[in-house]
Tab-separated table of C-alpha atoms (C1' of nucleotides) in Angstrom:
chain	number	residue	atom	x	y	z
A	75	MET	CA	185.687	184.364	106.924
A	76	ASP	CA	185.639	188.056	107.733
A	77	THR	CA	185.413	189.594	111.155
A	78	ALA	CA	181.824	190.674	110.759
A	79	GLU	CA	180.725	187.140	109.931
A	80	ARG	CA	182.692	185.685	112.823
A	81	LYS	CA	181.139	188.199	115.159
A	82	ARG	CA	177.698	187.343	113.844
A	83	LEU	CA	178.260	183.644	114.449
A	84	ILE	CA	179.595	184.224	117.920
A	85	THR	CA	176.866	186.534	119.100
A	86	ARG	CA	173.749	185.183	117.403
A	87	HIS	CA	171.121	183.895	119.818
A	88	THR	CA	172.944	185.348	122.803
A	89	GLU	CA	171.658	187.677	125.466
A	90	GLU	CA	174.563	190.065	125.990
A	91	VAL	CA	178.116	190.806	124.888
A	92	VAL	CA	180.501	192.701	127.161
A	93	THR	CA	181.555	194.514	125.139
A	94	GLU	CA	180.955	194.523	121.407
A	95	GLU	CA	183.857	196.873	120.826
A	96	GLU	CA	186.206	194.608	122.714
A	97	LEU	CA	184.970	191.622	120.725
A	98	GLU	CA	185.670	193.296	117.418
A	99	GLU	CA	189.121	194.171	118.609
A	100	LEU	CA	189.747	190.652	119.888
A	101	LEU	CA	188.763	189.100	116.578
A	102	SER	CA	191.597	190.923	114.891
A	103	GLU	CA	194.086	189.112	117.115
A	104	PRO	CA	195.395	185.603	116.496
A	105	ASN	CA	193.832	182.597	118.250
A	106	PRO	CA	191.199	184.192	120.447
A	107	SER	CA	189.872	181.822	123.083
A	108	ILE	CA	186.595	181.300	124.870
A	109	TYR	CA	185.676	179.098	127.786
A	110	ILE	CA	182.586	177.928	129.621
A	111	GLY	CA	182.510	176.212	132.973
A	112	TYR	CA	179.979	173.737	134.258
A	113	ALA	CA	179.770	172.520	137.817
A	114	PRO	CA	178.737	168.857	137.531
A	115	THR	CA	175.711	168.858	139.831
A	116	GLY	CA	172.214	167.869	138.721
A	117	GLU	CA	171.247	166.053	135.565
A	118	MET	CA	171.534	168.109	132.413
A	119	HIS	CA	168.487	169.504	130.661
A	120	ILE	CA	167.674	171.311	127.443
A	121	GLY	CA	168.566	174.624	129.040
A	122	HIS	CA	172.142	173.396	129.019
A	123	PHE	CA	171.735	172.412	125.408
A	124	THR	CA	170.711	175.899	124.315
A	125	THR	CA	173.889	177.224	125.867
A	126	ILE	CA	176.192	174.455	124.648
A	127	ARG	CA	174.878	174.535	121.099
A	128	LYS	CA	176.706	177.814	120.762
A	129	LEU	CA	180.067	176.082	121.106
A	130	ALA	CA	179.585	174.880	117.545
A	131	ASP	CA	179.253	178.501	116.463
A	132	PHE	CA	182.423	179.414	118.312
A	133	LEU	CA	184.327	176.664	116.543
A	134	ARG	CA	182.944	177.810	113.192
A	135	ALA	CA	184.126	181.310	114.036
A	136	ASP	CA	187.570	179.880	114.639
A	137	LEU	CA	187.779	180.420	118.378
A	138	ASP	CA	189.725	178.101	120.669
A	139	VAL	CA	187.048	176.564	122.844
A	140	THR	CA	187.628	175.183	126.329
A	141	VAL	CA	185.046	173.516	128.520
A	142	LEU	CA	185.826	173.449	132.206
A	143	ILE	CA	184.223	170.658	134.171
A	144	ALA	CA	184.237	172.521	137.465
A	145	ASP	CA	184.249	169.539	139.776
A	146	LEU	CA	185.424	171.398	142.860
A	147	HIS	CA	182.761	174.021	142.323
A	148	ALA	CA	180.073	171.348	142.340
A	149	HIS	CA	181.054	170.518	145.893
A	150	LEU	CA	181.847	174.037	147.053
A	151	ASP	CA	178.340	175.205	146.235
A	152	ASP	CA	176.602	173.905	149.331
A	153	GLU	CA	177.842	170.398	148.561
A	154	LYS	CA	175.379	170.070	145.707
A	155	SER	CA	177.465	167.126	144.587
A	156	PRO	CA	178.882	164.866	147.313
A	157	PHE	CA	182.643	164.761	147.177
A	158	ASP	CA	182.646	161.061	146.367
A	159	LEU	CA	180.479	161.567	143.293
A	160	LEU	CA	182.536	164.317	141.683
A	161	GLU	CA	184.400	161.968	139.398
A	162	ALA	CA	181.311	160.111	138.195
A	163	ARG	CA	179.397	163.311	137.593
A	164	SER	CA	182.322	164.902	135.801
A	165	GLU	CA	182.445	161.943	133.479
A	166	TYR	CA	178.712	162.162	132.858
A	167	TYR	CA	178.892	165.904	132.198
A	168	ARG	CA	181.759	165.547	129.797
A	169	THR	CA	179.973	162.856	127.818
A	170	ALA	CA	176.719	164.799	127.778
A	171	ILE	CA	178.462	167.958	126.628
A	172	GLU	CA	180.313	166.066	123.905
A	173	ALA	CA	177.029	164.608	122.714
A	174	MET	CA	175.439	168.039	122.641
A	175	VAL	CA	178.321	169.499	120.681
A	176	GLU	CA	178.089	166.663	118.175
A	177	ALA	CA	174.331	167.146	117.949
A	178	ALA	CA	174.992	170.795	117.192
A	179	GLY	CA	177.040	169.766	114.202
A	180	ALA	CA	180.570	170.221	115.507
A	181	ARG	CA	183.360	167.831	116.428
A	182	SER	CA	183.809	167.368	120.156
A	183	GLU	CA	187.498	166.577	119.567
A	184	ASP	CA	187.951	170.218	118.612
A	185	ILE	CA	187.076	171.267	122.125
A	186	GLU	CA	189.513	171.122	124.978
A	187	PHE	CA	188.101	169.693	128.172
A	188	VAL	CA	189.676	170.340	131.527
A	189	ASN	CA	188.652	169.396	135.039
A	190	GLY	CA	188.894	171.933	137.829
A	191	THR	CA	190.965	169.668	140.036
A	192	GLU	CA	193.591	169.470	137.275
A	193	PHE	CA	194.757	173.034	137.938
A	194	GLU	CA	192.798	174.601	140.781
A	195	LEU	CA	194.916	172.775	143.338
A	196	ASP	CA	198.247	173.840	141.871
A	197	GLN	CA	200.323	176.234	143.881
A	198	PRO	CA	200.250	179.263	141.575
A	199	TYR	CA	196.470	179.035	141.441
A	200	THR	CA	195.935	178.634	145.169
A	201	LEU	CA	198.352	181.405	145.991
A	202	GLU	CA	196.519	183.713	143.639
A	203	LEU	CA	193.221	182.595	145.174
A	204	TYR	CA	194.411	183.515	148.650
A	205	ARG	CA	195.374	186.921	147.377
A	206	LEU	CA	191.914	187.405	145.927
A	207	LEU	CA	190.377	186.228	149.214
A	208	ALA	CA	192.456	188.790	151.045
A	209	ASP	CA	191.299	191.529	148.755
A	210	THR	CA	187.586	190.887	148.372
A	211	THR	CA	184.843	191.690	150.857
A	212	ILE	CA	182.306	189.087	151.878
A	213	SER	CA	179.408	191.198	150.670
A	214	ARG	CA	181.056	191.774	147.285
A	215	ALA	CA	181.545	188.058	146.743
A	216	GLN	CA	178.062	187.256	147.984
A	217	ARG	CA	176.502	189.744	145.644
A	218	ALA	CA	178.488	188.501	142.675
A	219	GLY	CA	177.495	184.908	143.237
A	220	SER	CA	173.925	185.423	144.367
A	221	GLU	CA	172.382	184.171	141.125
A	222	VAL	CA	174.625	181.143	140.905
A	223	VAL	CA	175.515	179.930	144.357
A	224	ARG	CA	172.745	178.348	146.386
A	225	GLN	CA	171.436	180.838	148.895
A	226	SER	CA	170.609	179.660	152.378
A	227	GLU	CA	170.107	180.866	155.894
A	228	ASN	CA	173.492	179.494	156.894
A	229	PRO	CA	175.748	179.979	153.902
A	230	LYS	CA	179.094	178.189	153.861
A	231	LEU	CA	182.445	179.730	153.063
A	232	GLY	CA	182.594	177.444	150.038
A	233	GLY	CA	180.106	179.622	148.235
A	234	LEU	CA	182.401	182.618	148.568
A	235	ALA	CA	185.480	180.713	147.461
A	236	TYR	CA	183.393	179.434	144.547
A	237	THR	CA	182.830	182.932	143.254
A	238	LEU	CA	186.458	183.968	143.456
A	239	MET	CA	187.648	180.707	141.959
A	240	GLN	CA	185.354	181.107	138.997
A	241	SER	CA	186.758	184.552	138.443
A	242	LEU	CA	190.272	183.227	138.705
A	243	ASP	CA	189.499	180.337	136.349
A	244	VAL	CA	189.189	182.780	133.477
A	245	ALA	CA	192.761	183.910	133.996
A	246	ALA	CA	194.084	180.455	134.818
A	247	LEU	CA	192.657	179.016	131.620
A	248	ASP	CA	193.940	182.025	129.733
A	249	ALA	CA	190.553	182.641	128.173
A	250	ASP	CA	189.857	185.846	126.331
A	251	ILE	CA	186.109	185.425	126.620
A	252	ALA	CA	184.110	184.049	129.529
A	253	TYR	CA	180.933	182.457	128.250
A	254	GLY	CA	177.917	181.274	130.221
A	255	GLY	CA	174.258	181.792	130.973
A	256	ILE	CA	173.179	185.288	131.904
A	257	ASP	CA	172.940	184.110	135.513
A	258	GLN	CA	176.747	184.094	135.522
A	259	ARG	CA	176.844	187.815	134.879
A	260	GLY	CA	177.521	188.829	138.461
A	261	ILE	CA	180.547	186.590	138.783
A	262	TYR	CA	182.134	187.618	135.511
A	263	MET	CA	181.546	191.283	136.215
A	264	LEU	CA	183.486	190.688	139.422
A	265	ALA	CA	186.161	189.028	137.317
A	266	ARG	CA	186.372	192.047	135.054
A	267	GLU	CA	186.759	194.186	138.141
A	268	ILE	CA	189.312	192.268	140.164
A	269	LEU	CA	191.427	190.375	137.640
A	270	PRO	CA	193.053	193.518	136.212
A	271	GLU	CA	193.845	194.649	139.755
A	272	HIS	CA	195.860	191.470	140.127
A	273	GLY	CA	197.753	191.729	136.902
A	274	HIS	CA	195.489	189.651	134.678
A	275	ASP	CA	193.672	190.570	131.500
A	276	LYS	CA	190.150	191.864	131.728
A	277	PRO	CA	187.992	189.171	130.147
A	278	LEU	CA	185.233	189.764	127.648
A	279	CYS	CA	181.914	188.219	128.542
A	280	LEU	CA	179.285	186.543	126.452
A	281	PHE	CA	176.004	185.483	127.957
A	282	ALA	CA	173.385	183.059	126.730
A	283	PRO	CA	169.703	183.491	127.544
A	284	LEU	CA	168.213	181.287	130.232
A	285	LEU	CA	165.066	179.338	129.589
A	286	SER	CA	162.145	179.626	131.953
A	287	GLY	CA	160.877	176.533	133.651
A	288	LEU	CA	157.775	174.909	132.257
A	289	SER	CA	155.808	175.779	135.362
A	290	GLY	CA	156.447	179.489	135.015
A	291	GLY	CA	159.477	180.090	137.215
A	292	LYS	CA	163.120	179.505	136.466
A	293	MET	CA	164.209	176.135	135.231
A	294	SER	CA	165.832	174.118	137.951
A	295	ALA	CA	167.822	170.947	137.759
A	296	SER	CA	166.460	169.873	141.100
A	297	GLU	CA	162.805	170.393	140.231
A	298	ALA	CA	161.845	167.320	138.261
A	299	GLY	CA	159.023	168.699	136.154
A	300	SER	CA	160.435	172.145	135.549
A	301	GLY	CA	162.431	171.276	132.456
A	302	VAL	CA	162.988	168.652	129.799
A	303	ARG	CA	165.909	166.424	130.662
A	304	LEU	CA	168.242	165.186	127.993
A	305	SER	CA	167.382	161.652	129.041
A	306	ASP	CA	163.626	162.091	128.650
A	307	ASP	CA	161.981	159.824	126.091
A	308	PRO	CA	159.625	161.325	123.482
A	309	GLU	CA	156.571	160.460	125.519
A	310	THR	CA	157.944	162.172	128.618
A	311	VAL	CA	158.945	165.208	126.592
A	312	SER	CA	155.433	165.543	125.204
A	313	GLU	CA	153.918	165.095	128.647
A	314	LYS	CA	156.104	167.826	130.073
A	315	ILE	CA	155.404	170.216	127.223
A	316	ASN	CA	151.697	169.488	127.376
A	317	GLY	CA	151.732	170.221	131.081
A	318	ALA	CA	153.572	173.501	130.668
A	319	TYR	CA	152.223	176.834	131.763
A	320	CYS	CA	151.243	178.450	128.488
A	321	PRO	CA	148.560	181.131	128.659
A	322	GLN	CA	146.965	181.856	125.342
A	323	GLY	CA	148.328	184.966	123.698
A	324	GLU	CA	150.856	185.723	126.435
A	325	VAL	CA	154.605	185.770	125.905
A	326	GLU	CA	155.697	186.520	129.450
A	327	ASP	CA	156.928	183.533	131.489
A	328	ASN	CA	155.860	181.269	128.657
A	329	GLY	CA	158.330	178.408	128.709
A	330	VAL	CA	156.991	176.866	125.517
A	331	LEU	CA	157.614	180.004	123.502
A	332	GLU	CA	161.056	180.368	125.015
A	333	TYR	CA	161.961	176.826	124.053
A	334	LEU	CA	160.900	177.638	120.520
A	335	GLN	CA	162.705	180.931	120.341
A	336	HIS	CA	165.981	179.914	121.892
A	337	LEU	CA	166.257	176.235	121.059
A	338	VAL	CA	163.942	174.956	118.355
A	339	PHE	CA	164.061	177.745	115.801
A	340	PRO	CA	167.813	178.293	115.959
A	341	ILE	CA	168.308	174.596	115.278
A	342	LEU	CA	165.746	174.476	112.486
A	343	GLU	CA	167.295	177.589	111.005
A	344	GLU	CA	170.715	175.967	110.972
A	345	ALA	CA	169.293	172.835	109.367
A	346	GLY	CA	167.303	174.860	106.849
A	347	GLU	CA	164.034	173.359	108.014
A	348	SER	CA	160.731	174.902	108.924
A	349	PHE	CA	158.415	174.345	111.866
A	350	VAL	CA	155.277	172.467	110.925
A	351	ILE	CA	152.244	172.498	113.171
A	352	GLU	CA	149.623	169.917	112.383
A	353	ARG	CA	146.227	171.281	113.210
A	354	PRO	CA	142.680	170.002	112.838
A	355	GLU	CA	140.758	171.523	109.943
A	356	GLN	CA	138.229	173.059	112.310
A	357	TYR	CA	140.971	175.223	113.806
A	358	GLY	CA	142.464	176.256	110.493
A	359	GLY	CA	144.444	173.252	109.320
A	360	ASP	CA	148.206	172.740	109.264
A	361	ILE	CA	150.435	175.767	109.441
A	362	VAL	CA	154.137	176.243	108.710
A	363	TYR	CA	156.535	178.772	110.217
A	364	GLU	CA	159.942	179.708	108.849
A	365	GLU	CA	160.978	181.864	111.751
A	366	TYR	CA	160.049	182.498	115.357
A	367	GLY	CA	158.865	186.069	114.955
A	368	SER	CA	155.850	185.209	112.861
A	369	LEU	CA	154.902	182.358	115.150
A	370	GLU	CA	154.975	184.633	118.156
A	371	ALA	CA	152.951	187.236	116.284
A	372	ASP	CA	150.266	184.669	115.492
A	373	PHE	CA	150.302	183.435	119.054
A	374	VAL	CA	149.878	186.914	120.474
A	375	ALA	CA	147.110	187.603	117.967
A	376	GLY	CA	145.289	184.522	119.207
A	377	GLU	CA	145.528	182.797	115.867
A	378	LEU	CA	147.676	180.008	117.210
A	379	HIS	CA	146.278	177.984	120.072
A	380	PRO	CA	148.566	176.666	122.831
A	381	GLN	CA	147.361	173.103	122.424
A	382	ASP	CA	148.262	172.983	118.747
A	383	LEU	CA	151.558	174.627	119.534
A	384	LYS	CA	152.415	172.206	122.308
A	385	GLY	CA	151.941	169.121	120.192
A	386	ALA	CA	154.415	170.185	117.530
A	387	THR	CA	156.842	171.610	120.072
A	388	GLY	CA	157.002	168.412	122.078
A	389	GLU	CA	157.632	166.282	119.033
A	390	THR	CA	160.309	168.569	117.691
A	391	ILE	CA	162.159	168.801	120.977
A	392	ALA	CA	162.065	165.035	121.320
A	393	GLU	CA	163.703	164.777	117.881
A	394	ILE	CA	166.298	167.352	118.828
A	395	ILE	CA	167.457	165.531	121.928
A	396	ALA	CA	167.163	162.072	120.399
A	397	PRO	CA	170.858	161.744	119.470
A	398	ILE	CA	171.938	162.828	122.953
A	399	ARG	CA	169.545	160.459	124.587
A	400	ALA	CA	170.775	157.676	122.344
A	401	ARG	CA	174.307	158.302	123.541
A	402	PHE	CA	173.295	157.487	127.106
A	403	GLU	CA	171.270	154.461	126.167
A	404	THR	CA	174.470	152.812	125.044
A	405	GLU	CA	176.119	153.666	128.352
A	406	PRO	CA	173.412	153.798	131.016
A	407	GLU	CA	176.017	153.280	133.725
A	408	LEU	CA	177.244	156.847	133.199
A	409	LEU	CA	174.000	158.192	134.600
A	410	ASP	CA	173.601	155.426	137.144
A	411	ARG	CA	177.012	156.074	138.625
A	412	ALA	CA	176.535	159.843	138.654
A	413	TYR	CA	173.132	159.682	140.312
A	414	PRO	CA	173.064	156.377	142.204
A	415	ASP	CA	170.010	157.239	144.280
A	416	GLU	CA	167.717	158.038	141.382
B	95	C	C1'	186.211	173.981	176.517
B	96	C	C1'	181.276	175.706	178.553
B	97	G	C1'	176.133	177.075	177.930
B	98	C	C1'	171.519	177.661	175.283
B	99	U	C1'	168.218	176.365	171.168
B	100	C	C1'	166.635	173.234	167.313
B	101	U	C1'	165.727	168.131	164.829
B	102	U	C1'	157.925	165.877	163.203
B	103	A	C1'	155.052	164.926	155.501
B	104	G	C1'	159.010	166.749	149.519
B	105	C	C1'	159.325	172.186	151.942
B	106	U	C1'	157.964	175.699	156.169
B	107	C	C1'	156.276	174.477	160.682
B	108	A	C1'	152.212	173.404	164.772
B	109	G	C1'	151.512	169.613	168.492
B	110	C	C1'	155.290	168.435	173.623
B	111	C	C1'	154.041	172.205	179.431
B	112	U	C1'	148.736	169.096	181.090
B	113	G	C1'	151.340	161.014	177.781
B	114	G	C1'	146.043	158.032	174.735
B	115	U	C1'	150.668	155.584	168.545
B	116	A	C1'	150.109	163.086	164.239
B	117	G	C1'	148.183	167.900	162.059
B	118	A	C1'	148.185	172.759	159.028
B	119	G	C1'	149.908	175.625	154.927
B	120	C	C1'	152.534	175.067	150.516
B	121	A	C1'	154.048	171.356	146.985
B	122	G	C1'	152.427	166.840	144.527
B	123	C	C1'	148.637	163.542	142.294
B	124	C	C1'	143.483	162.781	140.428
B	125	G	C1'	138.876	164.784	138.770
B	126	A	C1'	135.456	169.273	137.077
B	127	C	C1'	135.771	173.716	134.109
B	128	U	C1'	138.246	175.998	130.055
B	129	G	C1'	140.136	173.174	122.725
B	130	U	C1'	146.671	173.488	126.475
B	131	A	C1'	148.635	174.816	130.917
B	132	G	C1'	147.483	178.184	134.838
B	133	A	C1'	143.685	180.297	138.025
B	134	U	C1'	139.217	178.418	140.502
B	135	C	C1'	136.357	174.466	142.719
B	136	G	C1'	136.052	169.173	144.558
B	137	G	C1'	138.856	164.987	146.221
B	138	C	C1'	143.311	162.219	147.563
B	139	U	C1'	148.275	160.512	148.835
B	140	U	C1'	152.612	160.898	151.902
B	141	G	C1'	155.642	160.153	157.840
B	142	C	C1'	161.736	154.938	161.110
B	143	C	C1'	157.708	162.242	164.912
B	144	C	C1'	166.886	162.139	164.557
B	145	C	C1'	168.836	157.377	167.166
B	146	C	C1'	169.250	154.173	171.640
B	147	C	C1'	167.779	153.038	176.605
B	148	G	C1'	164.325	153.815	180.553
B	149	U	C1'	159.413	155.174	183.197
B	150	U	C1'	154.328	153.790	181.914
B	151	C	C1'	148.762	149.687	180.452
B	152	G	C1'	150.277	153.338	176.739
B	153	A	C1'	155.778	157.962	174.734
B	154	A	C1'	156.378	162.656	169.156
B	155	U	C1'	155.164	164.236	174.259
B	156	C	C1'	158.267	162.480	180.566
B	157	G	C1'	163.690	160.894	182.277
B	158	G	C1'	168.804	159.410	180.818
B	159	G	C1'	172.473	158.776	176.996
B	160	G	C1'	174.042	159.761	171.971
B	161	A	C1'	174.181	162.110	166.934
B	162	G	C1'	173.574	166.267	163.663
B	163	A	C1'	172.654	171.526	163.027
B	164	G	C1'	172.420	176.665	164.765
B	165	C	C1'	173.608	180.533	168.287
B	166	G	C1'	176.345	182.567	172.256
B	167	G	C1'	180.243	182.729	175.851
B	168	A	C1'	184.996	181.670	177.470
B	169	C	C1'	190.104	181.005	176.325
B	170	C	C1'	193.645	184.763	173.994
B	171	A	C1'	198.533	186.687	181.272
RNA sequence: CCGCUCUUAGCUCAGCCUGGUAGAGCAGCCGACUGUAGAUCGGCUUGCCCCCCGUUCGAAUCGGGGAGAGCGGACCA
């Protein structure tokens, strides 16, 4: 596989590469590596899946892929996860991520998993962390983490340590590329700024798009109806899609279209399938789309009605998450232990 | 260590002074209207009023004790 093809695989369906030149250069070196970190907090949803799907592309492009289960981070961020649940949630996250990778057509054994507590408590790491703490202003760290760390009237120090630790993780895991949702941009830009000052390599960054919530705002793990959970059954998926904010002809803040663009079509494309919308004769009969662009064009032109679109979208998404959902039906205790109060 | 403030619906808070067992906004749910959703209109749900003890016929409200949170001061001879 040539460099151009590898680059295409790595960057397709992403939001931003920092920088393309650096990526091309990196791909000429042996064994380039990429990592993504997840703080095991709320239950995973299809937004996570859009991001994790890409790991299959990275493997195809012959990158070394590491997934960090950032257990400490889950607690440092305003104690989103109680300390006592870190282990259970880490286990759930790892299983869910493995299932997503498998569903994306790759082998989860090809990915290296590491928990934060396996190295973030070691002396070299903590010493380096203290040096970063000594060298970074509060406002700089706050700004970098503002899209990731929970903001509150009385912010804890943990949120600031979180940001520096995530920056340091890139170096500690020896990753050439830091990958994550575009919300992580602030933190990794900080990493690019401060890691070289402390004798580490400047990481490349690759960002995935974030999906809007179905009610118009950002998708949130804590807001039950705002996104499709991986554990939702087909009926629930359809209900959520049917209830989504989806103004006719409008693309802005339209969660349904975003799901199609960033999740459904990329998967169909990979599988060589097309998107079939069943539609009553009175509204024009069934219609088939091969790619997202023409669907959006029809939608904007008013030739595709939201209700027809929602039906097909719900069904397709339910099929997409079916294998992941099945994984947890065989081991329901994974979810029960991770979220005992739900 | 000392002082002050706060704790009431999922969230933000009002009510407390002048006791009569609780309200608003937002959220949520259900209808109407749109071939979806939203918006709009109509309707509805929800509470250990932080805990314990006391006063009282009656305590969210008054008194005492305690817990949690926030802020400030002091200590730095």
